[in-house]
Amino acid sequence: MGRRGFGQIFYTPIHGQISDVRNPINFGFGDEMDDHYKILENTGDNAFLKNIKSFMYFNNSNYRNLLNWIESNDFQIFIMGHSCGLSDRTLLNTLFEHNNCKSIKIFYHQKDDGTDNFTELSQNISRHFNKKSMMREKVVDKSISKPLPQNVRYNSK
């Protein structure tokens, strides 16, 4: 955790890091709220659960550290470059519906033609809420959200 101007920033590579055997990359399915997940669970065949993110989270303390952090204080979520798709539904629901989450600010993609993906991102975010009234309270409206700058380019070697 670091201290920056107006609050604490918490960073944990919850989905792993390249070439880190103690924190391997965590790709998989993370929507245990989906009706189909229950079907997979009820088969009794662990092979179907191999790529479920929750089981990968048990390989280190990153998820537990995140839970401890969100319990410790109020926080705001900044969405930057994340689709907020269903592959992270369980995790995002835990964060978004937590009482300490005070707001969710979307940094959207502003396209060259003037269109943007703010509405699409807010619709994706809505799927992570069981309590829709809470969603309307927490998602920051577009007038105070900002486009995420796209002018940073990296030269390949």
mmCIF file of C-alpha atoms in Angstrom:
data_model
loop_
_atom_site.group_PDB
_atom_site.id
_atom_site.type_symbol
_atom_site.label_atom_id
_atom_site.label_comp_id
_atom_site.label_asym_id
_atom_site.label_seq_id
_atom_site.Cartn_x
_atom_site.Cartn_y
_atom_site.Cartn_z
ATOM 1 C CA MET A 1 0.000 0.000 0.000
ATOM 2 C CA GLY A 2 1.224 3.469 -0.781
ATOM 3 C CA ARG A 3 0.123 6.950 0.151
ATOM 4 C CA ARG A 4 -0.767 9.357 -2.657
ATOM 5 C CA GLY A 5 -2.236 12.826 -2.202
ATOM 6 C CA PHE A 6 -5.792 11.974 -1.211
ATOM 7 C CA GLY A 7 -5.857 8.432 0.100
ATOM 8 C CA GLN A 8 -4.333 5.006 0.092
ATOM 9 C CA ILE A 9 -3.791 3.005 -3.053
ATOM 10 C CA PHE A 10 -3.938 -0.761 -2.775
ATOM 11 C CA TYR A 11 -2.366 -2.902 -5.478
ATOM 12 C CA THR A 12 -2.306 -6.661 -5.516
ATOM 13 C CA PRO A 13 -1.770 -8.723 -8.673
ATOM 14 C CA ILE A 14 -4.813 -10.875 -7.937
ATOM 15 C CA HIS A 15 -4.717 -12.518 -11.366
ATOM 16 C CA GLY A 16 -1.045 -13.409 -11.052
ATOM 17 C CA GLN A 17 2.183 -12.297 -12.622
ATOM 18 C CA ILE A 18 4.150 -13.615 -15.575
ATOM 19 C CA SER A 19 7.042 -15.900 -14.594
ATOM 20 C CA ASP A 20 6.185 -15.841 -10.889
ATOM 21 C CA VAL A 21 5.835 -19.390 -9.553
ATOM 22 C CA ARG A 22 4.463 -18.084 -6.233
ATOM 23 C CA ASN A 23 1.815 -16.018 -8.047
ATOM 24 C CA PRO A 24 1.070 -17.771 -11.365
ATOM 25 C CA ILE A 25 -1.229 -16.255 -13.961
ATOM 26 C CA ASN A 26 -4.876 -16.848 -13.031
ATOM 27 C CA PHE A 27 -7.024 -17.147 -16.151
ATOM 28 C CA GLY A 28 -10.370 -18.819 -15.923
ATOM 29 C CA PHE A 29 -14.049 -18.495 -15.162
ATOM 30 C CA GLY A 30 -15.108 -16.395 -12.195
ATOM 31 C CA ASP A 31 -18.889 -16.340 -12.244
ATOM 32 C CA GLU A 32 -20.114 -18.597 -9.468
ATOM 33 C CA MET A 33 -23.423 -16.726 -9.538
ATOM 34 C CA ASP A 34 -24.226 -18.217 -12.960
ATOM 35 C CA ASP A 35 -26.812 -21.015 -12.992
ATOM 36 C CA HIS A 36 -24.468 -23.162 -15.082
ATOM 37 C CA TYR A 37 -21.813 -23.055 -12.349
ATOM 38 C CA LYS A 38 -24.101 -25.015 -10.025
ATOM 39 C CA ILE A 39 -24.480 -27.670 -12.730
ATOM 40 C CA LEU A 40 -20.677 -27.980 -12.982
ATOM 41 C CA GLU A 41 -20.399 -28.232 -9.209
ATOM 42 C CA ASN A 42 -23.093 -30.891 -8.985
ATOM 43 C CA THR A 43 -21.365 -33.209 -11.468
ATOM 44 C CA GLY A 44 -18.929 -34.171 -8.710
ATOM 45 C CA ASP A 45 -16.129 -34.105 -11.307
ATOM 46 C CA ASN A 46 -13.344 -31.770 -10.171
ATOM 47 C CA ALA A 47 -12.026 -31.518 -13.740
ATOM 48 C CA PHE A 48 -14.916 -29.146 -14.467
ATOM 49 C CA LEU A 49 -13.730 -26.842 -11.671
ATOM 50 C CA LYS A 50 -10.072 -26.759 -12.734
ATOM 51 C CA ASN A 51 -10.269 -23.292 -14.309
ATOM 52 C CA ILE A 52 -12.563 -21.655 -11.774
ATOM 53 C CA LYS A 53 -10.773 -18.564 -10.451
ATOM 54 C CA SER A 54 -11.830 -19.019 -6.820
ATOM 55 C CA PHE A 55 -9.777 -22.191 -6.527
ATOM 56 C CA MET A 56 -6.767 -20.469 -8.064
ATOM 57 C CA TYR A 57 -7.061 -17.681 -5.486
ATOM 58 C CA PHE A 58 -6.202 -20.238 -2.781
ATOM 59 C CA ASN A 59 -2.661 -20.576 -4.193
ATOM 60 C CA ASN A 60 -1.496 -17.421 -2.397
ATOM 61 C CA SER A 61 -2.713 -14.701 -0.047
ATOM 62 C CA ASN A 62 -3.599 -12.040 -2.653
ATOM 63 C CA TYR A 63 -7.363 -12.547 -2.456
ATOM 64 C CA ARG A 64 -7.309 -12.645 1.352
ATOM 65 C CA ASN A 65 -5.200 -9.459 1.377
ATOM 66 C CA LEU A 66 -7.766 -7.778 -0.868
ATOM 67 C CA LEU A 67 -10.628 -8.841 1.412
ATOM 68 C CA ASN A 68 -8.757 -7.573 4.469
ATOM 69 C CA TRP A 69 -8.113 -4.256 2.734
ATOM 70 C CA ILE A 70 -11.754 -3.658 1.718
ATOM 71 C CA GLU A 71 -12.836 -4.434 5.286
ATOM 72 C CA SER A 72 -10.399 -1.881 6.713
ATOM 73 C CA ASN A 73 -11.743 1.374 5.278
ATOM 74 C CA ASP A 74 -13.992 3.124 2.768
ATOM 75 C CA PHE A 75 -12.818 2.889 -0.830
ATOM 76 C CA GLN A 76 -13.599 4.050 -4.362
ATOM 77 C CA ILE A 77 -13.151 1.810 -7.399
ATOM 78 C CA PHE A 78 -11.659 3.196 -10.614
ATOM 79 C CA ILE A 79 -12.458 1.126 -13.709
ATOM 80 C CA MET A 80 -9.581 1.536 -16.172
ATOM 81 C CA GLY A 81 -9.279 -0.745 -19.167
ATOM 82 C CA HIS A 82 -11.396 -3.545 -17.688
ATOM 83 C CA SER A 83 -14.439 -4.771 -19.612
ATOM 84 C CA CYS A 84 -16.214 -5.709 -16.370
ATOM 85 C CA GLY A 85 -17.369 -8.842 -18.148
ATOM 86 C CA LEU A 86 -18.809 -11.860 -16.404
ATOM 87 C CA SER A 87 -15.482 -13.703 -16.139
ATOM 88 C CA ASP A 88 -14.819 -11.720 -12.927
ATOM 89 C CA ARG A 89 -18.402 -11.554 -11.661
ATOM 90 C CA THR A 90 -17.849 -13.146 -8.250
ATOM 91 C CA LEU A 91 -14.893 -10.892 -7.426
ATOM 92 C CA LEU A 92 -16.507 -7.727 -8.780
ATOM 93 C CA ASN A 93 -19.769 -8.430 -6.936
ATOM 94 C CA THR A 94 -17.791 -8.781 -3.702
ATOM 95 C CA LEU A 95 -16.129 -5.405 -4.304
ATOM 96 C CA PHE A 96 -19.053 -3.481 -5.793
ATOM 97 C CA GLU A 97 -21.677 -4.498 -3.212
ATOM 98 C CA HIS A 98 -19.370 -4.111 -0.225
ATOM 99 C CA ASN A 99 -20.612 -1.496 2.249
ATOM 100 C CA ASN A 100 -17.201 0.202 2.265
ATOM 101 C CA CYS A 101 -17.337 0.751 -1.519
ATOM 102 C CA LYS A 102 -18.503 4.343 -1.769
ATOM 103 C CA SER A 103 -18.414 4.795 -5.542
ATOM 104 C CA ILE A 104 -17.377 3.288 -8.860
ATOM 105 C CA LYS A 105 -15.828 5.679 -11.369
ATOM 106 C CA ILE A 106 -15.607 4.575 -14.997
ATOM 107 C CA PHE A 107 -12.683 5.752 -17.111
ATOM 108 C CA TYR A 108 -14.119 4.974 -20.528
ATOM 109 C CA HIS A 109 -12.650 4.650 -24.029
ATOM 110 C CA GLN A 110 -13.279 7.743 -26.168
ATOM 111 C CA LYS A 111 -13.016 6.748 -29.836
ATOM 112 C CA ASP A 112 -11.710 8.941 -32.641
ATOM 113 C CA ASP A 113 -15.221 9.269 -34.098
ATOM 114 C CA GLY A 114 -16.498 10.811 -30.833
ATOM 115 C CA THR A 115 -18.345 7.730 -29.590
ATOM 116 C CA ASP A 116 -17.385 5.995 -26.367
ATOM 117 C CA ASN A 117 -18.058 2.845 -24.370
ATOM 118 C CA PHE A 118 -19.342 4.437 -21.144
ATOM 119 C CA THR A 119 -22.853 2.991 -21.519
ATOM 120 C CA GLU A 120 -21.522 -0.466 -22.402
ATOM 121 C CA LEU A 121 -19.246 -0.467 -19.350
ATOM 122 C CA SER A 122 -22.048 0.702 -17.051
ATOM 123 C CA GLN A 123 -24.290 -2.058 -18.445
ATOM 124 C CA ASN A 124 -21.537 -4.625 -17.830
ATOM 125 C CA ILE A 125 -21.097 -3.302 -14.287
ATOM 126 C CA SER A 126 -24.850 -3.660 -13.664
ATOM 127 C CA ARG A 127 -24.593 -7.433 -14.135
ATOM 128 C CA HIS A 128 -22.413 -7.679 -11.031
ATOM 129 C CA PHE A 129 -25.038 -6.181 -8.740
ATOM 130 C CA ASN A 130 -27.803 -8.174 -7.104
ATOM 131 C CA LYS A 131 -29.064 -4.935 -5.564
ATOM 132 C CA LYS A 132 -29.748 -2.593 -8.511
ATOM 133 C CA SER A 133 -30.561 0.359 -6.249
ATOM 134 C CA MET A 134 -27.054 0.047 -4.825
ATOM 135 C CA MET A 135 -25.662 0.147 -8.377
ATOM 136 C CA ARG A 136 -27.470 3.416 -9.060
ATOM 137 C CA GLU A 137 -26.071 4.883 -5.842
ATOM 138 C CA LYS A 138 -22.476 3.848 -6.482
ATOM 139 C CA VAL A 139 -21.782 4.241 -10.207
ATOM 140 C CA VAL A 140 -20.540 7.773 -10.856
ATOM 141 C CA ASP A 141 -22.415 9.491 -13.681
ATOM 142 C CA LYS A 142 -20.711 10.285 -16.965
ATOM 143 C CA SER A 143 -20.511 14.035 -16.286
ATOM 144 C CA ILE A 144 -17.831 13.423 -13.647
ATOM 145 C CA SER A 145 -16.262 10.368 -15.265
ATOM 146 C CA LYS A 146 -13.388 10.818 -17.706
ATOM 147 C CA PRO A 147 -12.093 9.181 -20.858
ATOM 148 C CA LEU A 148 -8.960 7.115 -20.321
ATOM 149 C CA PRO A 149 -6.138 8.624 -22.407
ATOM 150 C CA GLN A 150 -5.173 6.394 -25.325
ATOM 151 C CA ASN A 151 -2.113 8.322 -26.480
ATOM 152 C CA VAL A 152 0.484 6.186 -24.722
ATOM 153 C CA ARG A 153 2.175 3.877 -27.195
ATOM 154 C CA TYR A 154 5.004 1.443 -26.600
ATOM 155 C CA ASN A 155 7.577 0.607 -29.228
ATOM 156 C CA SER A 156 8.170 -3.087 -29.683
ATOM 157 C CA LYS A 157 11.785 -4.242 -29.669
#
